[in-house]
Coordinates of C-alpha atoms and ligand atoms in Angstrom, one line a residue:
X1 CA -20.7 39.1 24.6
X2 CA -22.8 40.0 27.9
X3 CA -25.5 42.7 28.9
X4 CA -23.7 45.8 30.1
X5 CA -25.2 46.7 33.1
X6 CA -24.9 50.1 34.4
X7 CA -26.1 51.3 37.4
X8 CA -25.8 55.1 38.9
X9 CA -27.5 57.1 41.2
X10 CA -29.6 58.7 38.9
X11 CA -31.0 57.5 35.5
X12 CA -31.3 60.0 33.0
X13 CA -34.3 59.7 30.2
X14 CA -33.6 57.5 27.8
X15 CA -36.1 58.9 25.3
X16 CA -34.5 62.1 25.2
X17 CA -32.0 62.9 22.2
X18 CA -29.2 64.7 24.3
X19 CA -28.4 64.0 27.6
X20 CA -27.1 66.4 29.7
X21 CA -23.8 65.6 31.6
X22 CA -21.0 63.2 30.9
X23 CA -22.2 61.0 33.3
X24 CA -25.6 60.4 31.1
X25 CA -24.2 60.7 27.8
X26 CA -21.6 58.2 28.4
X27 CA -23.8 55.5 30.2
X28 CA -26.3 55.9 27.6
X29 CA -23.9 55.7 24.7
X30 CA -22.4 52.5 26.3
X31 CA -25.6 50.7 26.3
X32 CA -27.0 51.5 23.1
X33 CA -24.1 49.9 21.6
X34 CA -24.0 46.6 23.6
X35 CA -27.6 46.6 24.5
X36 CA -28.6 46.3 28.7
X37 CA -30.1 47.9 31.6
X38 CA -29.7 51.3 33.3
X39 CA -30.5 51.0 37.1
X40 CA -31.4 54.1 39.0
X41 CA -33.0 56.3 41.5
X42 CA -36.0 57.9 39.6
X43 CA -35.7 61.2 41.4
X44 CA -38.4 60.5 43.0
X45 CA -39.7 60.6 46.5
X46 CA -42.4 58.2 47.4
X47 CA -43.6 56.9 50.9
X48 CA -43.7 53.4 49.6
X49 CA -41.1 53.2 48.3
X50 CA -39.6 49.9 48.2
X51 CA -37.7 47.4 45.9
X52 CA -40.5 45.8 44.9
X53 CA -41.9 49.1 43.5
X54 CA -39.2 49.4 40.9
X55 CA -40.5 50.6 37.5
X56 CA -38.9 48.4 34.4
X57 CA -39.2 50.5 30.8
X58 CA -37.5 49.8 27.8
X59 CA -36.3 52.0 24.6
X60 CA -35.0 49.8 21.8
X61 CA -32.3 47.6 23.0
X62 CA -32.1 49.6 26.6
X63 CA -34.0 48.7 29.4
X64 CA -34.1 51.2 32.7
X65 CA -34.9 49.9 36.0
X66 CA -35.7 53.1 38.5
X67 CA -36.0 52.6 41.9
X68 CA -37.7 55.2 44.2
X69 CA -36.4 56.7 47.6
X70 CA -38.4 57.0 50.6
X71 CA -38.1 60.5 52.7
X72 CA -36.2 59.6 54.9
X73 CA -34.0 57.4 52.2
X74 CA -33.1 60.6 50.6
X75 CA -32.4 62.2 53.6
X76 CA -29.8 60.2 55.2
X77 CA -28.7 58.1 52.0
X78 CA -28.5 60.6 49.2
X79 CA -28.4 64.1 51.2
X80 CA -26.5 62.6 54.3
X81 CA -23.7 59.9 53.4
X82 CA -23.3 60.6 50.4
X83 CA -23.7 64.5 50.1
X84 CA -23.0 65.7 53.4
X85 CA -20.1 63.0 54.3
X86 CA -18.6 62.0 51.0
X87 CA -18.8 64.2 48.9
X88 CA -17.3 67.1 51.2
X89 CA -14.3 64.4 52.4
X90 CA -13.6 63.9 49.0
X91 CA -13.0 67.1 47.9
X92 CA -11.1 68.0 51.1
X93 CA -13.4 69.6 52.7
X94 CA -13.4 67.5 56.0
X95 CA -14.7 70.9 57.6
X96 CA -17.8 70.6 55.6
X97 CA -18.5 66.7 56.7
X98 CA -21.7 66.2 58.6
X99 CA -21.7 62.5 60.1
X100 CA -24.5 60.8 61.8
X101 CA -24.5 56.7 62.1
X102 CA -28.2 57.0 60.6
X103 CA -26.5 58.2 57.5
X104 CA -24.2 55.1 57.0
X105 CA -26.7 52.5 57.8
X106 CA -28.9 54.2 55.8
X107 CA -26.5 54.4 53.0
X108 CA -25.7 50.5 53.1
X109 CA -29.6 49.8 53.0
X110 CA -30.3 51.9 50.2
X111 CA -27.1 50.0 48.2
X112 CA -29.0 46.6 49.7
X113 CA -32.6 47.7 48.1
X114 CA -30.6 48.9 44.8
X115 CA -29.1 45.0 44.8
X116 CA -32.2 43.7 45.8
X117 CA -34.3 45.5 42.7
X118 CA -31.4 45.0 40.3
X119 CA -30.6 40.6 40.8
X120 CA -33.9 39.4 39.7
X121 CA -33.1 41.2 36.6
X122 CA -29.8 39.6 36.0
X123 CA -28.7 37.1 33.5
X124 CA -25.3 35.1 33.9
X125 CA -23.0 37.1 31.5
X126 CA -24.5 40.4 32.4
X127 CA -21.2 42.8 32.9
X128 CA -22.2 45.2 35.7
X129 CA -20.3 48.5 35.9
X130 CA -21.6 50.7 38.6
X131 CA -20.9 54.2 38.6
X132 CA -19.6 56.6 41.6
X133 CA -19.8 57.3 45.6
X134 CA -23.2 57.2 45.9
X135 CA -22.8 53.1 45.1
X136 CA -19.9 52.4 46.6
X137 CA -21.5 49.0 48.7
X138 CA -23.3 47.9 45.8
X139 CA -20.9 45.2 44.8
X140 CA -20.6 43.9 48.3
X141 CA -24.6 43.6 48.5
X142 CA -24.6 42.0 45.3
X143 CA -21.9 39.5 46.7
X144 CA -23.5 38.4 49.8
X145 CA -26.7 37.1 47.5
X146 CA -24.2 35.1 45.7
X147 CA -23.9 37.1 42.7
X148 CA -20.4 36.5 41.0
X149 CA -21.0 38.4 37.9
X150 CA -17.8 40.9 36.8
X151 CA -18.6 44.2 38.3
X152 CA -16.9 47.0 37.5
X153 CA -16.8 50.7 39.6
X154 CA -15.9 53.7 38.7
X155 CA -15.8 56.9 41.0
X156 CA -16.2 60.3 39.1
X157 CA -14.6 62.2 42.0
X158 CA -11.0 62.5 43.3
X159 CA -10.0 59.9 45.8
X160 CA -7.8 61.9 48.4
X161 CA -4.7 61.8 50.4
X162 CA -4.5 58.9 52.7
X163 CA -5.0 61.5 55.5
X164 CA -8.0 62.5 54.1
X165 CA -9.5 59.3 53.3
X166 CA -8.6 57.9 56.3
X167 CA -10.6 60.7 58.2
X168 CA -14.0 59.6 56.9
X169 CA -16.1 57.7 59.0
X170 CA -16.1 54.6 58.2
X171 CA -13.5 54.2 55.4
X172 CA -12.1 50.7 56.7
X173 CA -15.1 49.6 55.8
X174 CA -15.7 51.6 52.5
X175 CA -12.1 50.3 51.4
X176 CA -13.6 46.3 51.9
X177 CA -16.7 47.6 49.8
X178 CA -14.7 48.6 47.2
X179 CA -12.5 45.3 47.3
X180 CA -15.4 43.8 46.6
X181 CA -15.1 45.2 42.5
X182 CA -13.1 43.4 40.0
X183 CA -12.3 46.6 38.6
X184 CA -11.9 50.0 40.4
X185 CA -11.7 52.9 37.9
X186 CA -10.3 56.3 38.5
X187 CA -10.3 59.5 36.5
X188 CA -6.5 60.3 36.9
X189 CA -3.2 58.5 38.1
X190 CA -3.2 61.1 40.8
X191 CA -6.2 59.6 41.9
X192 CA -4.8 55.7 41.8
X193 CA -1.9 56.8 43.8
X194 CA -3.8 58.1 46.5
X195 CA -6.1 54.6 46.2
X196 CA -2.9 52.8 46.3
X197 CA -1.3 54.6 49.2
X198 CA -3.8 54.1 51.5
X199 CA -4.2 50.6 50.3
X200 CA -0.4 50.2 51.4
X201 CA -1.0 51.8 54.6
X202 CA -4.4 50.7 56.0
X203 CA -4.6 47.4 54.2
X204 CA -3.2 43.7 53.7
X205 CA -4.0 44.3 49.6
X206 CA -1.0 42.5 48.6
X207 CA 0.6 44.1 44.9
X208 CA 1.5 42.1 42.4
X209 CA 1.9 45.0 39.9
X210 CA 1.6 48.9 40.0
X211 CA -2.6 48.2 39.0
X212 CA -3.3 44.5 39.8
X213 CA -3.7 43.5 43.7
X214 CA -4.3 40.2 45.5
X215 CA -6.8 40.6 48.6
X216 CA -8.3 37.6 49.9
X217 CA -7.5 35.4 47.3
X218 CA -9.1 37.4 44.6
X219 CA -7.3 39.4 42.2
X220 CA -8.3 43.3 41.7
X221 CA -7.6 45.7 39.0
X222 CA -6.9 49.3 39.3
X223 CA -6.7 52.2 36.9
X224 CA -7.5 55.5 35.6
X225 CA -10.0 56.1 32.8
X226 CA -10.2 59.5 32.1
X227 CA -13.5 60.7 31.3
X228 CA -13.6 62.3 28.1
X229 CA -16.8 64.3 26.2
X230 CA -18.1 64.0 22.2
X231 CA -16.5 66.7 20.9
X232 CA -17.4 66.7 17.6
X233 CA -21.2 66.7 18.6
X234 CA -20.5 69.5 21.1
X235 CA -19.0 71.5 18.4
X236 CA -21.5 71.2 16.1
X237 CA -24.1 72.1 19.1
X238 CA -22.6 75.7 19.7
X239 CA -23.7 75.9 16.2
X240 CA -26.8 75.3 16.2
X241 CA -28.4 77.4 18.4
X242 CA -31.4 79.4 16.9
X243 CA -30.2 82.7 18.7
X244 CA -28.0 83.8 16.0
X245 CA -28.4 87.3 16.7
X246 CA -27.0 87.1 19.8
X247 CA -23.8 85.6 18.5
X248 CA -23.3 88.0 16.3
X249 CA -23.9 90.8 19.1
X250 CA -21.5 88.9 21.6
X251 CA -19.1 88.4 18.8
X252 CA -19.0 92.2 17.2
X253 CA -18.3 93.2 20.7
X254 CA -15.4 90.5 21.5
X255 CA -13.6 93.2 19.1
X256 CA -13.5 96.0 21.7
X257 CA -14.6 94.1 24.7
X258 CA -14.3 90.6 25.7
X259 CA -16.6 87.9 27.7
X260 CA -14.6 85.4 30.4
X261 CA -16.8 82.6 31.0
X262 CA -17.6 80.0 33.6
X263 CA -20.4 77.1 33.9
X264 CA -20.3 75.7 36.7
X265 CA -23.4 73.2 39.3
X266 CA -23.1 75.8 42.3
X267 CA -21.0 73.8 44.4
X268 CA -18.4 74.6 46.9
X269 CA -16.0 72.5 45.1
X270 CA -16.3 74.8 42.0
X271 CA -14.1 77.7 43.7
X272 CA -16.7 80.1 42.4
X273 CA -15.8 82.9 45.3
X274 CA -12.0 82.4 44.9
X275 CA -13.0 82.9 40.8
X276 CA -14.8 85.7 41.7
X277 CA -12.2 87.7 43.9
X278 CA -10.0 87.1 41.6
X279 CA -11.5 88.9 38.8
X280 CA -11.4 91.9 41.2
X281 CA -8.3 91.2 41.5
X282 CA -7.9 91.4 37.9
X283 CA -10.1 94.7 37.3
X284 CA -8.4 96.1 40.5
X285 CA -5.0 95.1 38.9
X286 CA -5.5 96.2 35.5
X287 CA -7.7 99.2 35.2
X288 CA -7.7 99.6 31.7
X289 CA -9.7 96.9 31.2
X290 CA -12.7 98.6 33.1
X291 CA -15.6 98.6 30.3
X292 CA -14.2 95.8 28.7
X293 CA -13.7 92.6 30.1
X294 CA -17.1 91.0 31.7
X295 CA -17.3 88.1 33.3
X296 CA -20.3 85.4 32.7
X297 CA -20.3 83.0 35.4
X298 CA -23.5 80.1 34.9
X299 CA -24.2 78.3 38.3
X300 CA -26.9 76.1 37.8
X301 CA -29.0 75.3 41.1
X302 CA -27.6 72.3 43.1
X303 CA -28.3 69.9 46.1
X304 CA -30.4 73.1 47.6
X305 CA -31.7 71.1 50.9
X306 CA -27.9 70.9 51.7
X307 CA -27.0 74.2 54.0
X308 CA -23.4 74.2 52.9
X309 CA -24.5 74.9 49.4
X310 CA -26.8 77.4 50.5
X311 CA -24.5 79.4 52.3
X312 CA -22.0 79.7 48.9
X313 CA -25.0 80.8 47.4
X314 CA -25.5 83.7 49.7
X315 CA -21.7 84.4 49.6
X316 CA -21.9 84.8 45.8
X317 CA -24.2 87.1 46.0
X318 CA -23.1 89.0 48.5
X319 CA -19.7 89.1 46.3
X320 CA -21.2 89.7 42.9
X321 CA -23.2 92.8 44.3
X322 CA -19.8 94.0 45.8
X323 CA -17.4 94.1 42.7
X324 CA -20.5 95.5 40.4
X325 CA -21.2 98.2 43.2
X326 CA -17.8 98.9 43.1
X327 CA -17.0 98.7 39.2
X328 CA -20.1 98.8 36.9
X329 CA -21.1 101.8 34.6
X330 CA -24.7 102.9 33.2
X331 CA -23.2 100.4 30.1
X332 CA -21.5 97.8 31.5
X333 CA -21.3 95.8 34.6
X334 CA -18.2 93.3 35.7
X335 CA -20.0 90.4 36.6
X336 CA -23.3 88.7 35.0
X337 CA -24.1 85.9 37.1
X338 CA -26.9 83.7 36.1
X339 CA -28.1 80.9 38.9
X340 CA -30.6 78.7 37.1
X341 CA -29.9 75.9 34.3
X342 CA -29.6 77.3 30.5
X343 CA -30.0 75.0 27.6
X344 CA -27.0 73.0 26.7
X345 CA -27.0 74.3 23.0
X346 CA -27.3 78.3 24.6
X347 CA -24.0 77.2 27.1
X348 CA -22.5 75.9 23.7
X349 CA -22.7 78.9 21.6
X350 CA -21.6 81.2 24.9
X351 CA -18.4 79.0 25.2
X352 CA -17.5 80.0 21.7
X353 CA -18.3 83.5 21.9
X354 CA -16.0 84.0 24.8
X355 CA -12.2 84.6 24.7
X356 CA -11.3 83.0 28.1
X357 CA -12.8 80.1 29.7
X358 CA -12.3 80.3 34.0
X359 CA -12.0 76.8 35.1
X360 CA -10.7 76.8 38.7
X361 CA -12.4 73.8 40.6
X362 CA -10.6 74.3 44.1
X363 CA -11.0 70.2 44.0
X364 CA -12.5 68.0 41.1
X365 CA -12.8 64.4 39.2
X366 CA -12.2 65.8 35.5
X367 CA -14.1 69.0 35.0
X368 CA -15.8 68.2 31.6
X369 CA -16.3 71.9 31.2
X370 CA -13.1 72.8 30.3
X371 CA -13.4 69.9 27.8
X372 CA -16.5 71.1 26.4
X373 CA -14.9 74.9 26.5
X374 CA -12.4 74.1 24.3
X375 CA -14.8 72.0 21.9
X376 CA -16.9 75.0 21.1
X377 CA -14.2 77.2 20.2
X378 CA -13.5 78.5 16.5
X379 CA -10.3 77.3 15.3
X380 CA -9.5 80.6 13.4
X381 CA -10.0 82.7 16.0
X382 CA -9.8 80.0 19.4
X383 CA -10.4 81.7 23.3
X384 CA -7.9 80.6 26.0
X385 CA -8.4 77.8 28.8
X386 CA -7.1 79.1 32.2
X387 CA -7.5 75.8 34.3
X388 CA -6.6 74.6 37.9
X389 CA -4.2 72.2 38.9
X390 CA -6.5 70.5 41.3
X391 CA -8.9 70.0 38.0
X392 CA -8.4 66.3 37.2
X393 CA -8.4 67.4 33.7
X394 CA -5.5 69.6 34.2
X395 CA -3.5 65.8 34.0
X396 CA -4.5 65.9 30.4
X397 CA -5.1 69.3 28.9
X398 CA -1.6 70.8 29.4
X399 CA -2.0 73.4 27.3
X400 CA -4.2 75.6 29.4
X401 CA -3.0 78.2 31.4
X402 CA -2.7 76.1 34.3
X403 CA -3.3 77.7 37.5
X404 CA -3.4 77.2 41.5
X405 CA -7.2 78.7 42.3
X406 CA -6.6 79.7 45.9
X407 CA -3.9 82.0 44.5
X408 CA -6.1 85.1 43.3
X409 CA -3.1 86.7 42.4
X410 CA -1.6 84.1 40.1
X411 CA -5.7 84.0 38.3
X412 CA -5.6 87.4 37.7
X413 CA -2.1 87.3 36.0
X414 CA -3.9 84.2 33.7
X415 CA -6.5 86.5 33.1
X416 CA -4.3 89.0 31.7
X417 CA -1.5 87.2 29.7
X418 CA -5.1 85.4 28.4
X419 CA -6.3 88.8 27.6
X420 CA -3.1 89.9 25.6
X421 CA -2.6 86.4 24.5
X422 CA -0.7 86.9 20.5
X423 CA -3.2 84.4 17.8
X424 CA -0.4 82.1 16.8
X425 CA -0.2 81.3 20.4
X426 CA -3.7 80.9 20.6
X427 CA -3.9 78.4 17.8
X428 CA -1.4 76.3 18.9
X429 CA -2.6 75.7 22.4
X430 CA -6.1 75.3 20.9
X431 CA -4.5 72.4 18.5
X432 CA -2.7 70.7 21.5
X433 CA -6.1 70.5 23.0
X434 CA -9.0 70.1 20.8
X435 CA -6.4 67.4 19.6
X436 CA -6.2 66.0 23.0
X437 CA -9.8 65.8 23.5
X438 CA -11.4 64.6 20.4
X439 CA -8.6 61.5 20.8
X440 CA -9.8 60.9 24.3
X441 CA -13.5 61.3 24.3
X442 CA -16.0 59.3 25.7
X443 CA -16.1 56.7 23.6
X444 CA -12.4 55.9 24.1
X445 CA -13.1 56.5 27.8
X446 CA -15.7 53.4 27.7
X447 CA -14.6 51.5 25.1
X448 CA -11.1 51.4 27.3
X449 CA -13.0 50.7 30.6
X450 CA -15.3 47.8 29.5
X451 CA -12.3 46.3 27.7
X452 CA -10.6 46.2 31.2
X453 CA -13.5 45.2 32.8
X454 CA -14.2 42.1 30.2
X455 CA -10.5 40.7 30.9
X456 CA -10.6 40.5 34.7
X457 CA -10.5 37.0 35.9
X458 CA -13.7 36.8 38.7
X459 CA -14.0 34.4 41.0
X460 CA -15.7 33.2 44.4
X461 CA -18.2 36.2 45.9
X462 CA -17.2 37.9 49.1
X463 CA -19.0 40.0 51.1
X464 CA -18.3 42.8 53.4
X465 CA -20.9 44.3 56.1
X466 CA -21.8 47.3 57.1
Ligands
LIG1 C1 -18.9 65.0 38.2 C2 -17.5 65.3 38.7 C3 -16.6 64.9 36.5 C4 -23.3 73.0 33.8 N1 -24.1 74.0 33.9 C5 -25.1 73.8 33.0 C6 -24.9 72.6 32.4 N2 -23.8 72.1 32.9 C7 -23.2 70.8 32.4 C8 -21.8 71.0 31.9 C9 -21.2 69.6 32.1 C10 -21.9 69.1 33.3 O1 -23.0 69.9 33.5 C11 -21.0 69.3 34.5 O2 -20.0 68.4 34.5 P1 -18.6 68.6 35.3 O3 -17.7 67.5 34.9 O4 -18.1 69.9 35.0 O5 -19.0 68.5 36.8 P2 -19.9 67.6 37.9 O6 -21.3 67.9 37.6 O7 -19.4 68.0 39.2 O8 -19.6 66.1 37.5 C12 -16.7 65.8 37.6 C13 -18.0 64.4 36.0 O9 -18.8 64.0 37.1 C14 -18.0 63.3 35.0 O10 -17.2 62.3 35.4 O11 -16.0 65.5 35.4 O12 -15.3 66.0 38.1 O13 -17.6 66.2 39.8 O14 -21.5 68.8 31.0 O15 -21.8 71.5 30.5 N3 -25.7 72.1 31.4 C15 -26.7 72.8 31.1 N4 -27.1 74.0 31.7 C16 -26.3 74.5 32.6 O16 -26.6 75.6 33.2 N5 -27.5 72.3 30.1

């Protein structure tokens, strides 16, 4: 069996003994058990910072190959294409999109110098599996120097409505990159429809069955792989944090009072405002609750140099000040907001204390929160998973109180029948799920994706420019 290959964005640190992120944990449990490479931007920004500058390191049976961005590589590769145009469009947020040409071009070079650092590394029966929009070209790079290894891709993000796609700049030319795969993974079958829809509209992709296509002589599979978490070793982790007292304070006080929790990277995606209003929707609604429902939202800091993420910043604040102006007493205060990173074990142990997890993405992939939410919870005594439809996770976890985010209204009800939720109800939506998601965790997820990926039939390279 081959070298997998895996190649994202980011490399995480392959000496560490958690990773952070499903992204990481997954890539790095894939390659520890097959043995390979992890290629990635070292997070670096150097001047010279070419391919030939690529650092090579290798733990046990895992080599990482980083590469390093110039200045003005990270800003009009990973700020600009991929943050500021695709990202944004992805999420529907086409009013959010900020194109220049410099960001495209930009974009294909930087896929060019990752397929430049990566083939003198290859061997024959390496299995490549490149991960998310930030890499979308790389196949086609790897192509036009003759490579004809199998390469997989698979985008962690929703791939929109056929409108929406076909508003990006320069999606005719993202769709030939992504021909260019022998395998195109999504997280959801909403997802593939989308893919597959625009394929039908904007495309001669001929379909020789719901998830295999014929393009240019080559054959091209398609398919959703949802991405799942380790459950068990998240359980175990919301254990294990040294801050015992804590849990016992959060938990006495779950009696009288009770914690609603979200986690979220501060992104505009997350539908932290809309989360927000409606909790004061829910106080304003409900006034016997005043004193004893708090909400704990964790936004760790994200893509700060973007303005669009700045901005929700400042409108989060502005908001959190309002309802605890408005609501909070010399003992309690609505809202505890938190805008930095908190150890994973910490976020573990506040999942379990709190009766309600908040999970309303206006737009995203999966949403391993809500996975990792339910993980952490005590099955005697299990909190609630209030979840939005436009979660990709919401495909899967059906036994959440599934809800539309934009409709503040419709939260603040979830919030409520969650608050006066009976146990036997309780326990048998937490069943349904932490059943659900310990079936479909991350191994499955990339055990099922590099099975695919090892039984497509490759053949002669292709290439597509920019
Ligand atoms: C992308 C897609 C898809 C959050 N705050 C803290 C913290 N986190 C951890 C969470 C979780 C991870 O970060 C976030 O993962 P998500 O899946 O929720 O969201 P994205 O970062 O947007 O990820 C998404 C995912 O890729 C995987 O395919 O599900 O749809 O957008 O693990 O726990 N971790 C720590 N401190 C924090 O403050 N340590």
């Amino acid at each position: 069996m081959g070298r997998l290959v895996a190649v994202s964005n980011r490399t995480g640190d392959l000496g560490r003994k958690t990773q952070t992120g499903g992204l990481a944990v997954g890539i790095v449990d894939a390659l520890k058990s097959s043995g390979g490479m992890w290629v990635g931007w070292s997070g670096e920004v150097a001047d010279d910072a070419d391919a030939s500058n690529a650092q090579l390191e290798t733990y046990e049976n895992v080599t990482s190959l980083t590469v390093s961005l110039s200045v003005q590589e990270h800003e009009n590769y990973y700020l600009g294409f991929a943050n500021k145009v695709l990202w944004p469009s992805f999420h529907y947020r086409l009013d959010l999109m900020d194109y220049r040409t410099e960001f495209a071009k930009c974009y294909a070079a930087v896929n060019r110098k990752f397929a430049d650092t990566i083939l003198p590394h290859l061997r024959n029966d390496d299995l490549i599996w490149v991960h998310d929009y930030h890499l979308i070209p790389l196949a086609s790079e790897l192509r036009r120097q003759g490579s004809a290894h199998r390469i997989g891709f698979f985008l962690h993000i929703p791939f929109p409505s056929v409108d929406v796609f076909s508003a990006v700049p320069r999606h005719g030319w993202l769709r030939e990159c992504l021909l260019q795969y022998d395998l195109i993974g999504f997280q959801t079958k909403n997802d593939v429809q989308n893919f597959c829809r625009y394929l039908k509209e904007h495309s001669e992709a001929k379909f020789l069955s719901p998830n295999l296509i014929k393009w240019k002589g080559r054959m091209i599979s398609i398919g959703n792989f949802p991405i799942g978490i380790d459950a068990g070793r998240f359980s175990a982790m919301s254990h294990e944090s040294d801050d015992g007292i804590e849990f016992e304070r959060t938990r006495r006080s779950r009696l009288k009072r009770f914690q609603v929790i979200s986690a979220d990277r501060l992104d505009y995606s997350k539908g932290l405002p809309q989360r927000m209003k409606a909790f004061r929707k829910f106080l304003d609604s409900y006034p016997e609750y005043l004193g004893r429902a708090e909400y704990l939202q964790i936004a760790s800091p994200s893509r700060e140099d973007v303005t669009a993420y700045a901005d929700i910043r400042a409108e989060l604040e502005q908001l959190t000040g309002a309802v605890n102006g408005k609501y909070a007493d010399f003992n309690w205060a609505p809202i505890q907001y938190i805008n930095r990173n908190i150890p994973r074990e910490k976020l573990a142990l506040l999942f379990r204390c709190s009766l309600i997890g908040l999970i309303t993405p206006l737009r995203d992939g999966m949403n391993l929160v809500a996975k990792e939410y339910i993980a952490a919870q005590d099955a005697e005594d299990p909190g609630i998973l209030i979840l939005s439809k436009f979660a990709g996770a919401a495909e899967e976890l059906e036994d959440a109180l599934i809800v539309n985010p934009y409709d503040t209204n419709e939260v603040a009800q979830a919030i409520r029948r969650a608050a006066i939720m009976p146990m036997e109800e309780r326990r048998t939506r937490y069943g349904n799920l932490i059943s659900q998601i310990s079936d479909h965790d991350a191994q499955l997820w990339q055990d099922e994706y590099l099975a695919a990926l090892r039984s497509v039939q490759t053949d002669a390279p292709r290439s597509a420019g920019p």
